[in-house]
PDB file of C-alpha atoms in Angstrom:
ATOM      1  CA  MET R  13      -0.154  11.821  -1.095  1.00 34.00           C
ATOM      2  CA  THR R  14       0.808   9.186   1.625  1.00 36.00           C
ATOM      3  CA  PHE R  15      -0.459   6.004   2.985  1.00 35.00           C
ATOM      4  CA  VAL R  16      -1.357   4.844   6.394  1.00 36.00           C
ATOM      5  CA  ALA R  17       1.045   2.409   7.966  1.00 40.00           C
ATOM      6  CA  PRO R  18       0.289  -0.899   9.684  1.00 38.00           C
ATOM      7  CA  PRO R  19      -0.434  -0.887  13.440  1.00 40.00           C
ATOM      8  CA  GLY R  20       2.686   0.028  15.507  1.00 43.00           C
ATOM      9  CA  TYR R  21       4.073   3.096  13.557  1.00 53.00           C
ATOM     10  CA  GLN R  22       2.198   5.678  12.024  1.00 66.00           C
ATOM     11  CA  PRO R  23       3.767   8.076   9.534  1.00 76.00           C
ATOM     12  CA  VAL R  24       4.562  11.675  10.702  1.00 85.00           C
ATOM     13  CA  TYR R  25       3.480  14.344   8.427  1.00 83.00           C
ATOM     14  CA  ASN R  26       4.944  17.975   8.285  1.00 87.00           C
ATOM     15  CA  PRO R  27       6.716  17.902  11.573  1.00 92.00           C
ATOM     16  CA  SER R  28       7.907  20.908  13.071  1.00 96.00           C
ATOM     17  CA  ILE R  29      11.778  21.156  13.042  1.00 97.00           C
ATOM     18  CA  PRO R  30      13.698  20.415  15.338  1.00 96.00           C
ATOM     19  CA  TYR R  31      11.895  17.084  15.584  1.00 97.00           C
ATOM     20  CA  LEU R  32      12.276  14.063  18.079  1.00 97.00           C
ATOM     21  CA  GLY R  33       9.883  11.156  17.864  1.00 94.00           C
ATOM     22  CA  PRO R  34       9.819   7.637  19.267  1.00 93.00           C
ATOM     23  CA  ILE R  35       9.765   4.662  16.980  1.00 91.00           C
ATOM     24  CA  TYR R  36       7.579   2.314  19.000  1.00 85.00           C
ATOM     25  CA  GLY R  37       8.795  -1.369  18.895  1.00 83.00           C
ATOM     26  CA  GLY R  38      12.272  -0.040  17.626  1.00 89.00           C
ATOM     27  CA  VAL R  39      13.864  -1.429  14.280  1.00 90.00           C
ATOM     28  CA  ARG R  40      15.487  -4.599  13.021  1.00 89.00           C
ATOM     29  CA  VAL R  41      17.421  -5.744  10.191  1.00 90.00           C
ATOM     30  CA  GLY R  42      15.349  -5.427   7.109  1.00 85.00           C
ATOM     31  CA  ALA R  43      13.454  -2.265   8.195  1.00 86.00           C
ATOM     32  CA  SER R  44      14.030   0.993   6.292  1.00 88.00           C
ATOM     33  CA  VAL R  45      13.458   4.648   7.329  1.00 91.00           C
ATOM     34  CA  TYR R  46      11.695   6.602   4.573  1.00 88.00           C
ATOM     35  CA  ILE R  47      12.008  10.521   4.734  1.00 91.00           C
ATOM     36  CA  GLN R  48      10.590  13.003   2.120  1.00 86.00           C
ATOM     37  CA  GLY R  49      11.538  16.467   2.434  1.00 90.00           C
ATOM     38  CA  SER R  50      13.176  19.455   0.946  1.00 93.00           C
ATOM     39  CA  VAL R  51      16.247  21.726   1.603  1.00 95.00           C
ATOM     40  CA  PRO R  52      16.050  25.652   1.175  1.00 95.00           C
ATOM     41  CA  GLU R  53      18.385  27.586  -0.907  1.00 95.00           C
ATOM     42  CA  ASN R  54      20.257  29.051   1.875  1.00 95.00           C
ATOM     43  CA  ILE R  55      21.007  25.615   3.381  1.00 95.00           C
ATOM     44  CA  THR R  56      24.208  25.144   5.427  1.00 96.00           C
ATOM     45  CA  ARG R  57      23.557  21.770   7.228  1.00 97.00           C
ATOM     46  CA  PHE R  58      20.923  19.508   8.543  1.00 98.00           C
ATOM     47  CA  ARG R  59      20.998  16.349  10.773  1.00 98.00           C
ATOM     48  CA  ILE R  60      19.092  13.213  10.977  1.00 98.00           C
ATOM     49  CA  ASN R  61      19.849  10.900  14.076  1.00 98.00           C
ATOM     50  CA  LEU R  62      18.672   7.479  14.952  1.00 98.00           C
ATOM     51  CA  LEU R  63      18.567   7.495  18.710  1.00 98.00           C
ATOM     52  CA  CYS R  64      18.957   4.708  21.280  1.00 98.00           C
ATOM     53  CA  GLY R  65      16.652   6.522  23.603  1.00 95.00           C
ATOM     54  CA  GLU R  66      14.160   9.383  23.479  1.00 94.00           C
ATOM     55  CA  SER R  67      16.242  12.353  24.664  1.00 95.00           C
ATOM     56  CA  ASP R  68      18.995  14.693  23.190  1.00 94.00           C
ATOM     57  CA  SER R  69      21.508  12.935  25.317  1.00 96.00           C
ATOM     58  CA  SER R  70      20.795   9.539  24.152  1.00 97.00           C
ATOM     59  CA  ASP R  71      23.416   7.308  22.419  1.00 98.00           C
ATOM     60  CA  VAL R  72      23.341   7.768  18.615  1.00 98.00           C
ATOM     61  CA  ALA R  73      23.336   4.754  16.427  1.00 98.00           C
ATOM     62  CA  LEU R  74      23.525   6.853  13.314  1.00 98.00           C
ATOM     63  CA  HIS R  75      24.347  10.557  12.831  1.00 99.00           C
ATOM     64  CA  PHE R  76      23.613  11.556   9.061  1.00 98.00           C
ATOM     65  CA  ASN R  77      24.779  15.181   8.564  1.00 98.00           C
ATOM     66  CA  PRO R  78      24.858  16.778   5.155  1.00 98.00           C
ATOM     67  CA  ARG R  79      27.041  20.024   5.206  1.00 97.00           C
ATOM     68  CA  PHE R  80      27.106  22.615   2.689  1.00 96.00           C
ATOM     69  CA  ASP R  81      30.197  24.619   3.774  1.00 89.00           C
ATOM     70  CA  GLY R  82      32.321  25.076   0.505  1.00 87.00           C
ATOM     71  CA  TRP R  83      33.378  21.495   0.839  1.00 91.00           C
ATOM     72  CA  ASP R  84      30.285  19.917   0.561  1.00 95.00           C
ATOM     73  CA  LYS R  85      30.063  16.565   2.279  1.00 97.00           C
ATOM     74  CA  VAL R  86      27.864  14.299   4.188  1.00 98.00           C
ATOM     75  CA  VAL R  87      29.279  13.290   7.545  1.00 98.00           C
ATOM     76  CA  PHE R  88      28.505  10.038   9.270  1.00 98.00           C
ATOM     77  CA  ASN R  89      29.133   9.047  12.888  1.00 99.00           C
ATOM     78  CA  SER R  90      27.844   7.625  16.139  1.00 98.00           C
ATOM     79  CA  ARG R  91      27.852   8.628  19.670  1.00 98.00           C
ATOM     80  CA  LYS R  92      28.188   6.335  22.860  1.00 97.00           C
ATOM     81  CA  ASP R  93      28.102   7.160  26.399  1.00 96.00           C
ATOM     82  CA  GLY R  94      28.118  11.022  25.431  1.00 95.00           C
ATOM     83  CA  SER R  95      31.269  10.697  23.407  1.00 98.00           C
ATOM     84  CA  TRP R  96      31.367  10.871  19.516  1.00 98.00           C
ATOM     85  CA  MET R  97      33.332   8.350  17.647  1.00 98.00           C
ATOM     86  CA  SER R  98      35.430   8.860  14.519  1.00 98.00           C
ATOM     87  CA  GLU R  99      33.641  10.565  11.576  1.00 98.00           C
ATOM     88  CA  GLU R 100      33.152   9.049   8.122  1.00 97.00           C
ATOM     89  CA  LYS R 101      33.156  12.064   5.604  1.00 97.00           C
ATOM     90  CA  ILE R 102      31.672  11.380   2.215  1.00 97.00           C
ATOM     91  CA  ARG R 103      32.853  14.415  -0.015  1.00 95.00           C
ATOM     92  CA  ARG R 104      29.987  13.900  -2.398  1.00 95.00           C
ATOM     93  CA  MET R 105      26.571  15.918  -1.938  1.00 97.00           C
ATOM     94  CA  PRO R 106      23.527  13.915  -3.063  1.00 96.00           C
ATOM     95  CA  PHE R 107      21.055  16.941  -2.050  1.00 96.00           C
ATOM     96  CA  SER R 108      20.614  19.975  -4.200  1.00 95.00           C
ATOM     97  CA  LYS R 109      19.859  23.423  -2.816  1.00 95.00           C
ATOM     98  CA  GLY R 110      16.273  24.433  -3.148  1.00 94.00           C
ATOM     99  CA  GLU R 111      15.044  21.065  -4.149  1.00 92.00           C
ATOM    100  CA  ALA R 112      13.015  18.029  -2.696  1.00 89.00           C
ATOM    101  CA  PHE R 113      14.458  14.957  -1.916  1.00 89.00           C
ATOM    102  CA  GLU R 114      13.796  11.281  -0.953  1.00 88.00           C
ATOM    103  CA  LEU R 115      15.903   9.687   1.542  1.00 92.00           C
ATOM    104  CA  VAL R 116      15.947   5.903   2.558  1.00 90.00           C
ATOM    105  CA  ILE R 117      17.934   4.413   5.283  1.00 94.00           C
ATOM    106  CA  MET R 118      17.961   0.451   4.823  1.00 91.00           C
ATOM    107  CA  ILE R 119      18.820  -1.316   7.899  1.00 93.00           C
ATOM    108  CA  THR R 120      21.055  -4.271   6.675  1.00 92.00           C
ATOM    109  CA  SER R 121      23.180  -7.103   8.583  1.00 93.00           C
ATOM    110  CA  LYS R 122      26.263  -4.927   7.569  1.00 95.00           C
ATOM    111  CA  GLY R 123      25.183  -1.374   8.233  1.00 97.00           C
ATOM    112  CA  PHE R 124      22.818   1.659   7.383  1.00 97.00           C
ATOM    113  CA  GLN R 125      22.462   1.610   3.528  1.00 95.00           C
ATOM    114  CA  THR R 126      21.496   5.239   2.511  1.00 96.00           C
ATOM    115  CA  LYS R 127      19.641   5.950  -0.541  1.00 91.00           C
ATOM    116  CA  VAL R 128      19.070   9.302  -1.915  1.00 91.00           C
ATOM    117  CA  ASN R 129      16.430   9.998  -4.629  1.00 86.00           C
ATOM    118  CA  GLY R 130      16.514   6.180  -5.552  1.00 80.00           C
ATOM    119  CA  LYS R 131      20.394   6.095  -5.930  1.00 86.00           C
ATOM    120  CA  ASP R 132      22.667   4.112  -3.551  1.00 90.00           C
ATOM    121  CA  PHE R 133      24.904   6.706  -1.509  1.00 96.00           C
ATOM    122  CA  PHE R 134      26.827   5.199   1.416  1.00 97.00           C
ATOM    123  CA  LEU R 135      26.786   1.988   3.685  1.00 98.00           C
ATOM    124  CA  PHE R 136      27.660   3.082   7.158  1.00 98.00           C
ATOM    125  CA  PRO R 137      28.863   0.015   9.378  1.00 98.00           C
ATOM    126  CA  HIS R 138      26.922  -0.549  12.496  1.00 98.00           C
ATOM    127  CA  ARG R 139      28.604   0.632  15.703  1.00 98.00           C
ATOM    128  CA  LEU R 140      25.770   0.124  18.026  1.00 98.00           C
ATOM    129  CA  PRO R 141      23.195  -2.612  18.209  1.00 96.00           C
ATOM    130  CA  VAL R 142      20.264  -1.732  15.973  1.00 95.00           C
ATOM    131  CA  GLU R 143      17.896  -3.179  18.518  1.00 94.00           C
ATOM    132  CA  GLN R 144      18.677  -0.252  20.706  1.00 96.00           C
ATOM    133  CA  ILE R 145      17.216   2.175  18.346  1.00 96.00           C
ATOM    134  CA  ARG R 146      14.192   3.835  19.870  1.00 95.00           C
ATOM    135  CA  ALA R 147      13.670   7.159  18.200  1.00 96.00           C
ATOM    136  CA  ILE R 148      14.337   9.553  15.225  1.00 97.00           C
ATOM    137  CA  GLN R 149      15.553  13.111  15.373  1.00 98.00           C
ATOM    138  CA  VAL R 150      15.716  15.775  12.599  1.00 98.00           C
ATOM    139  CA  SER R 151      17.374  19.260  12.868  1.00 98.00           C
ATOM    140  CA  GLY R 152      18.812  21.924  10.884  1.00 97.00           C
ATOM    141  CA  ASP R 153      17.934  23.608   7.425  1.00 97.00           C
ATOM    142  CA  VAL R 154      15.452  21.049   6.252  1.00 97.00           C
ATOM    143  CA  SER R 155      11.547  20.788   5.709  1.00 95.00           C
ATOM    144  CA  ILE R 156       9.969  17.413   6.225  1.00 92.00           C
ATOM    145  CA  GLN R 157       6.842  16.173   4.688  1.00 86.00           C
ATOM    146  CA  THR R 158       6.885  12.511   5.730  1.00 85.00           C
ATOM    147  CA  ILE R 159       8.714  10.223   7.936  1.00 89.00           C
ATOM    148  CA  ASN R 160       7.844   6.572   7.802  1.00 85.00           C
ATOM    149  CA  ILE R 161       9.241   3.442   9.336  1.00 85.00           C
ATOM    150  CA  ILE R 162       8.989   0.446   6.899  1.00 79.00           C
ATOM    151  CA  GLY R 163       9.032  -2.963   8.686  1.00 69.00           C
ATOM    152  CA  GLY R 164       9.616  -2.081  12.229  1.00 54.00           C
ATOM    153  CA  GLY R 165      10.174  -4.140  15.334  1.00 46.00           C
ATOM    154  CA  TYR R 166       6.651  -5.551  16.037  1.00 44.00           C
ATOM    155  CA  PRO R 167       5.856  -9.130  15.054  1.00 42.00           C
ATOM    156  CA  ASP R 168       4.103  -9.958  11.957  1.00 41.00           C
ATOM    157  CA  GLY R 169       0.605  -8.441  11.844  1.00 38.00           C
ATOM    158  CA  MET R 170       1.641  -5.732  14.132  1.00 38.00           C
ATOM    159  CA  GLY R 171       3.658  -3.630  11.768  1.00 40.00           C
ATOM    160  CA  GLY R 172       6.589  -5.958  10.872  1.00 41.00           C
ATOM    161  CA  GLY R 173       6.932  -6.301   7.192  1.00 44.00           C
ATOM    162  CA  MET R 174       8.005  -9.345   5.229  1.00 46.00           C
ATOM    163  CA  GLY R 175       8.811  -7.596   2.017  1.00 53.00           C
ATOM    164  CA  VAL R 176       9.936  -4.191   0.919  1.00 58.00           C
ATOM    165  CA  SER R 177      10.530  -2.855  -2.765  1.00 61.00           C
ATOM    166  CA  ILE R 178      12.291   0.440  -3.142  1.00 62.00           C
ATOM    167  CA  HIS R 179      12.040   2.719  -6.113  1.00 64.00           C
ATOM    168  CA  THR R 180      10.634   0.052  -8.366  1.00 68.00           C
ATOM    169  CA  PRO R 181       9.923   0.415 -12.077  1.00 77.00           C
ATOM    170  CA  VAL R 182       6.668   0.332 -13.695  1.00 81.00           C
ATOM    171  CA  PRO R 183       4.995  -1.938 -14.594  1.00 85.00           C
ATOM    172  CA  PHE R 184       5.868  -3.769 -11.472  1.00 83.00           C
ATOM    173  CA  SER R 185       4.780  -7.276 -10.347  1.00 87.00           C
ATOM    174  CA  THR R 186       5.856  -9.010  -7.142  1.00 85.00           C
ATOM    175  CA  TRP R 187       4.869 -12.080  -5.377  1.00 86.00           C
ATOM    176  CA  ILE R 188       3.275 -11.390  -2.081  1.00 84.00           C
ATOM    177  CA  PRO R 189       5.111 -13.484   0.760  1.00 79.00           C
ATOM    178  CA  GLY R 190       2.663 -15.870   2.203  1.00 83.00           C
ATOM    179  CA  GLY R 191      -0.245 -14.596   0.191  1.00 87.00           C
ATOM    180  CA  MET R 192      -3.126 -12.370   1.624  1.00 87.00           C
ATOM    181  CA  LEU R 193      -4.139 -12.908   5.267  1.00 84.00           C
ATOM    182  CA  PRO R 194      -6.606 -11.321   7.457  1.00 83.00           C
ATOM    183  CA  LYS R 195      -5.230  -7.859   8.922  1.00 74.00           C
ATOM    184  CA  ARG R 196      -2.331  -7.848   6.299  1.00 77.00           C
ATOM    185  CA  THR R 197      -1.787  -4.425   4.891  1.00 74.00           C
ATOM    186  CA  ILE R 198      -0.146  -3.631   1.618  1.00 79.00           C
ATOM    187  CA  ILE R 199       1.604  -0.104   1.748  1.00 75.00           C
ATOM    188  CA  ILE R 200       2.548   1.806  -1.596  1.00 78.00           C
ATOM    189  CA  ARG R 201       4.216   5.029  -1.737  1.00 72.00           C
ATOM    190  CA  GLY R 202       4.600   6.974  -4.876  1.00 71.00           C
ATOM    191  CA  SER R 203       3.726  10.056  -7.079  1.00 69.00           C
ATOM    192  CA  VAL R 204       1.756  10.911  -9.937  1.00 71.00           C
ATOM    193  CA  PRO R 205       3.560  12.723 -12.827  1.00 72.00           C
ATOM    194  CA  HIS R 206       2.242  15.716 -14.454  1.00 74.00           C
ATOM    195  CA  GLY R 207      -0.223  14.830 -17.311  1.00 76.00           C
ATOM    196  CA  ALA R 208      -0.870  11.227 -15.814  1.00 75.00           C
ATOM    197  CA  GLN R 209      -4.186   9.928 -17.043  1.00 78.00           C
ATOM    198  CA  ARG R 210      -4.558   6.622 -15.315  1.00 79.00           C
ATOM    199  CA  MET R 211      -3.068   3.655 -13.254  1.00 84.00           C
ATOM    200  CA  GLY R 212      -4.034   0.300 -12.215  1.00 86.00           C
ATOM    201  CA  PHE R 213      -3.373  -1.929  -9.096  1.00 91.00           C
ATOM    202  CA  ASN R 214      -4.305  -5.619  -9.102  1.00 93.00           C
ATOM    203  CA  LEU R 215      -4.357  -8.180  -6.623  1.00 94.00           C
ATOM    204  CA  VAL R 216      -4.002 -11.401  -8.443  1.00 95.00           C
ATOM    205  CA  VAL R 217      -4.652 -15.172  -8.171  1.00 94.00           C
ATOM    206  CA  SER R 218      -1.666 -16.425 -10.144  1.00 92.00           C
ATOM    207  CA  ARG R 219      -2.930 -20.039 -10.396  1.00 91.00           C
ATOM    208  CA  THR R 220      -6.039 -18.949 -12.505  1.00 93.00           C
ATOM    209  CA  ARG R 221      -4.844 -15.404 -13.406  1.00 93.00           C
ATOM    210  CA  ASP R 222      -8.119 -14.088 -11.880  1.00 95.00           C
ATOM    211  CA  VAL R 223      -8.021 -10.472 -10.415  1.00 95.00           C
ATOM    212  CA  ALA R 224      -9.463 -10.541  -7.004  1.00 95.00           C
ATOM    213  CA  PHE R 225      -9.210  -6.671  -6.647  1.00 94.00           C
ATOM    214  CA  HIS R 226      -8.626  -4.148  -9.331  1.00 93.00           C
ATOM    215  CA  MET R 227      -8.256  -0.572  -8.462  1.00 89.00           C
ATOM    216  CA  ASN R 228      -8.133   2.067 -11.303  1.00 87.00           C
ATOM    217  CA  PRO R 229      -7.701   5.630 -10.321  1.00 82.00           C
ATOM    218  CA  ARG R 230      -8.424   7.851 -13.280  1.00 79.00           C
ATOM    219  CA  VAL R 231      -6.704  11.150 -12.609  1.00 70.00           C
ATOM    220  CA  GLN R 232      -8.609  13.293 -15.128  1.00 72.00           C
ATOM    221  CA  GLU R 233     -12.029  11.939 -14.235  1.00 76.00           C
ATOM    222  CA  GLY R 234     -11.298  12.004 -10.573  1.00 73.00           C
ATOM    223  CA  VAL R 235     -12.762   8.694 -10.036  1.00 79.00           C
ATOM    224  CA  VAL R 236     -11.228   5.393  -8.503  1.00 83.00           C
ATOM    225  CA  VAL R 237     -12.964   2.476 -10.344  1.00 88.00           C
ATOM    226  CA  ARG R 238     -12.918  -0.952  -8.689  1.00 90.00           C
ATOM    227  CA  ASN R 239     -13.576  -4.398 -10.034  1.00 95.00           C
ATOM    228  CA  ALA R 240     -12.719  -8.021 -10.072  1.00 95.00           C
ATOM    229  CA  GLN R 241     -12.289 -10.453 -12.835  1.00 95.00           C
ATOM    230  CA  THR R 242     -13.142 -14.130 -12.397  1.00 94.00           C
ATOM    231  CA  GLY R 243     -12.762 -16.724 -15.301  1.00 93.00           C
ATOM    232  CA  GLY R 244     -11.821 -14.084 -17.856  1.00 92.00           C
ATOM    233  CA  GLN R 245     -15.201 -12.098 -17.268  1.00 94.00           C
ATOM    234  CA  TRP R 246     -15.061  -8.562 -15.424  1.00 94.00           C
ATOM    235  CA  GLY R 247     -17.782  -7.925 -12.815  1.00 94.00           C
ATOM    236  CA  SER R 248     -19.927  -4.811 -12.443  1.00 93.00           C
ATOM    237  CA  GLU R 249     -17.653  -1.606 -11.702  1.00 90.00           C
ATOM    238  CA  GLU R 250     -17.792   0.405  -8.456  1.00 88.00           C
ATOM    239  CA  ARG R 251     -16.858   4.080  -8.388  1.00 81.00           C
ATOM    240  CA  GLN R 252     -16.029   6.778  -5.933  1.00 61.00           C
ATOM    241  CA  LEU R 253     -14.765  10.216  -6.309  1.00 51.00           C
ATOM    242  CA  SER R 254     -11.440  10.692  -4.984  1.00 46.00           C
ATOM    243  CA  GLY R 255      -8.507  13.470  -5.398  1.00 45.00           C
ATOM    244  CA  SER R 256      -5.831  11.209  -4.246  1.00 44.00           C
ATOM    245  CA  PRO R 257      -5.058   7.747  -5.716  1.00 45.00           C
ATOM    246  CA  PHE R 258      -2.729   6.719  -3.302  1.00 54.00           C
ATOM    247  CA  MET R 259      -3.765   4.449  -0.462  1.00 60.00           C
ATOM    248  CA  SER R 260      -3.159   1.254   1.715  1.00 76.00           C
ATOM    249  CA  ILE R 261      -5.160  -1.740   1.281  1.00 85.00           C
ATOM    250  CA  ARG R 262      -5.955  -3.725   4.476  1.00 84.00           C
ATOM    251  CA  CYS R 263      -7.394  -7.328   4.021  1.00 89.00           C
ATOM    252  CA  GLY R 264     -10.298  -8.452   6.169  1.00 88.00           C
ATOM    253  CA  ASN R 265     -12.250 -11.581   6.333  1.00 90.00           C
ATOM    254  CA  GLN R 266     -15.066 -10.066   4.435  1.00 92.00           C
ATOM    255  CA  ARG R 267     -13.641  -7.187   2.460  1.00 90.00           C
ATOM    256  CA  PHE R 268     -10.636  -5.094   1.505  1.00 90.00           C
ATOM    257  CA  LYS R 269     -10.589  -1.747   3.396  1.00 86.00           C
ATOM    258  CA  VAL R 270      -8.687   1.229   1.405  1.00 83.00           C
ATOM    259  CA  PHE R 271      -7.409   4.337   3.182  1.00 76.00           C
ATOM    260  CA  VAL R 272      -6.014   7.619   1.973  1.00 69.00           C
ATOM    261  CA  ASN R 273      -3.927   9.732   4.256  1.00 58.00           C
ATOM    262  CA  GLY R 274      -5.020   7.607   7.187  1.00 61.00           C
ATOM    263  CA  GLN R 275      -8.786   8.240   6.215  1.00 67.00           C
ATOM    264  CA  HIS R 276     -11.034   5.473   5.354  1.00 78.00           C
ATOM    265  CA  LEU R 277     -12.074   5.788   1.711  1.00 79.00           C
ATOM    266  CA  PHE R 278     -14.257   2.762   0.795  1.00 85.00           C
ATOM    267  CA  ASP R 279     -14.572  -1.114   1.243  1.00 89.00           C
ATOM    268  CA  PHE R 280     -14.476  -3.658  -1.551  1.00 92.00           C
ATOM    269  CA  PHE R 281     -16.184  -7.053  -0.601  1.00 93.00           C
ATOM    270  CA  HIS R 282     -14.233 -10.201  -1.790  1.00 94.00           C
ATOM    271  CA  ARG R 283     -15.656 -11.659  -4.815  1.00 93.00           C
ATOM    272  CA  THR R 284     -13.112 -14.462  -4.763  1.00 90.00           C
ATOM    273  CA  ASN R 285     -11.172 -16.365  -2.094  1.00 92.00           C
ATOM    274  CA  PHE R 286      -8.675 -13.825  -0.805  1.00 90.00           C
ATOM    275  CA  SER R 287      -6.466 -16.585   0.673  1.00 91.00           C
ATOM    276  CA  GLU R 288      -5.531 -17.500  -2.905  1.00 91.00           C
ATOM    277  CA  ILE R 289      -4.119 -14.056  -3.852  1.00 92.00           C
ATOM    278  CA  ASP R 290      -0.413 -14.233  -4.033  1.00 91.00           C
ATOM    279  CA  LYS R 291       0.686 -11.416  -6.451  1.00 89.00           C
ATOM    280  CA  LEU R 292       0.642  -7.543  -6.661  1.00 90.00           C
ATOM    281  CA  GLU R 293       0.743  -5.891 -10.103  1.00 87.00           C
ATOM    282  CA  ILE R 294       0.854  -2.159 -10.771  1.00 87.00           C
ATOM    283  CA  ASP R 295       0.972  -0.381 -14.007  1.00 87.00           C
ATOM    284  CA  GLY R 296       0.144   3.020 -15.710  1.00 81.00           C
ATOM    285  CA  ASP R 297       1.005   6.647 -15.006  1.00 79.00           C
ATOM    286  CA  VAL R 298       2.648   6.382 -11.470  1.00 78.00           C
ATOM    287  CA  GLN R 299       6.245   6.531  -9.968  1.00 74.00           C
ATOM    288  CA  ILE R 300       6.674   4.088  -7.094  1.00 76.00           C
ATOM    289  CA  SER R 301       8.816   5.028  -4.261  1.00 70.00           C
ATOM    290  CA  TYR R 302       8.110   1.853  -2.062  1.00 70.00           C
ATOM    291  CA  VAL R 303       5.894  -1.246  -1.834  1.00 77.00           C
ATOM    292  CA  HIS R 304       5.638  -2.940   1.689  1.00 71.00           C
ATOM    293  CA  PHE R 305       3.801  -5.881   2.889  1.00 70.00           C
TER     294      PHE R 305
END
């Protein structure tokens, strides 16, 4: 279950391996690369490269290479003008044979901060300018379910994010930088644990505590309930069947548009002034991998 990304970069689902694909608009400090996948029981190694071009021979800003070779380790490196630089070998293995993983590569001012399954792993210092990154490459013993670029190189409104929260505990509450604007999209990536019953997503006007948009996926009922609360009073509910509670929420001048797996699910017309919305709240039976504005 995944979310549609803002214009500029669309998530890649279940790519064939080896994979090489462009990152339109590039990346910048503050962006993150989110990868969900799994490794087989008989894994030997796999590679993830952030390339400064769109071919195998391009410079490599980041080479991420877990190796199961009896001395399990993860090798980091860069390549410039066809020559590899010195390797950084981290003799810890954050991946487990036969199991799924979530990898986040956070692009900071100091380097590439890697996180595996929500835990910091290693900060690899920049050796090439991140502004040169144009593609991502994956090869080796790995299956990939999702590749997503969070906060890419396009200006605001065209895919550049203003805020990213990674592996947040629930209940979760955050301010929306700059408030809601037309064409702003909120992207939430997560999973529903076994036995989950319901969860809630609220867009809130903090000044009045009005809930401009309340979305309540009820897993066992198979419905997504929508509503709004003004002056302490809930309005009439809207319902629609849905097998997947995760989605992106895009703000328009007249309505919120909600998407699941890139497919339009429903519209919810504004019942209060959307420009006053400045807070997102999430609670219930849900595990959040990231939230992106």
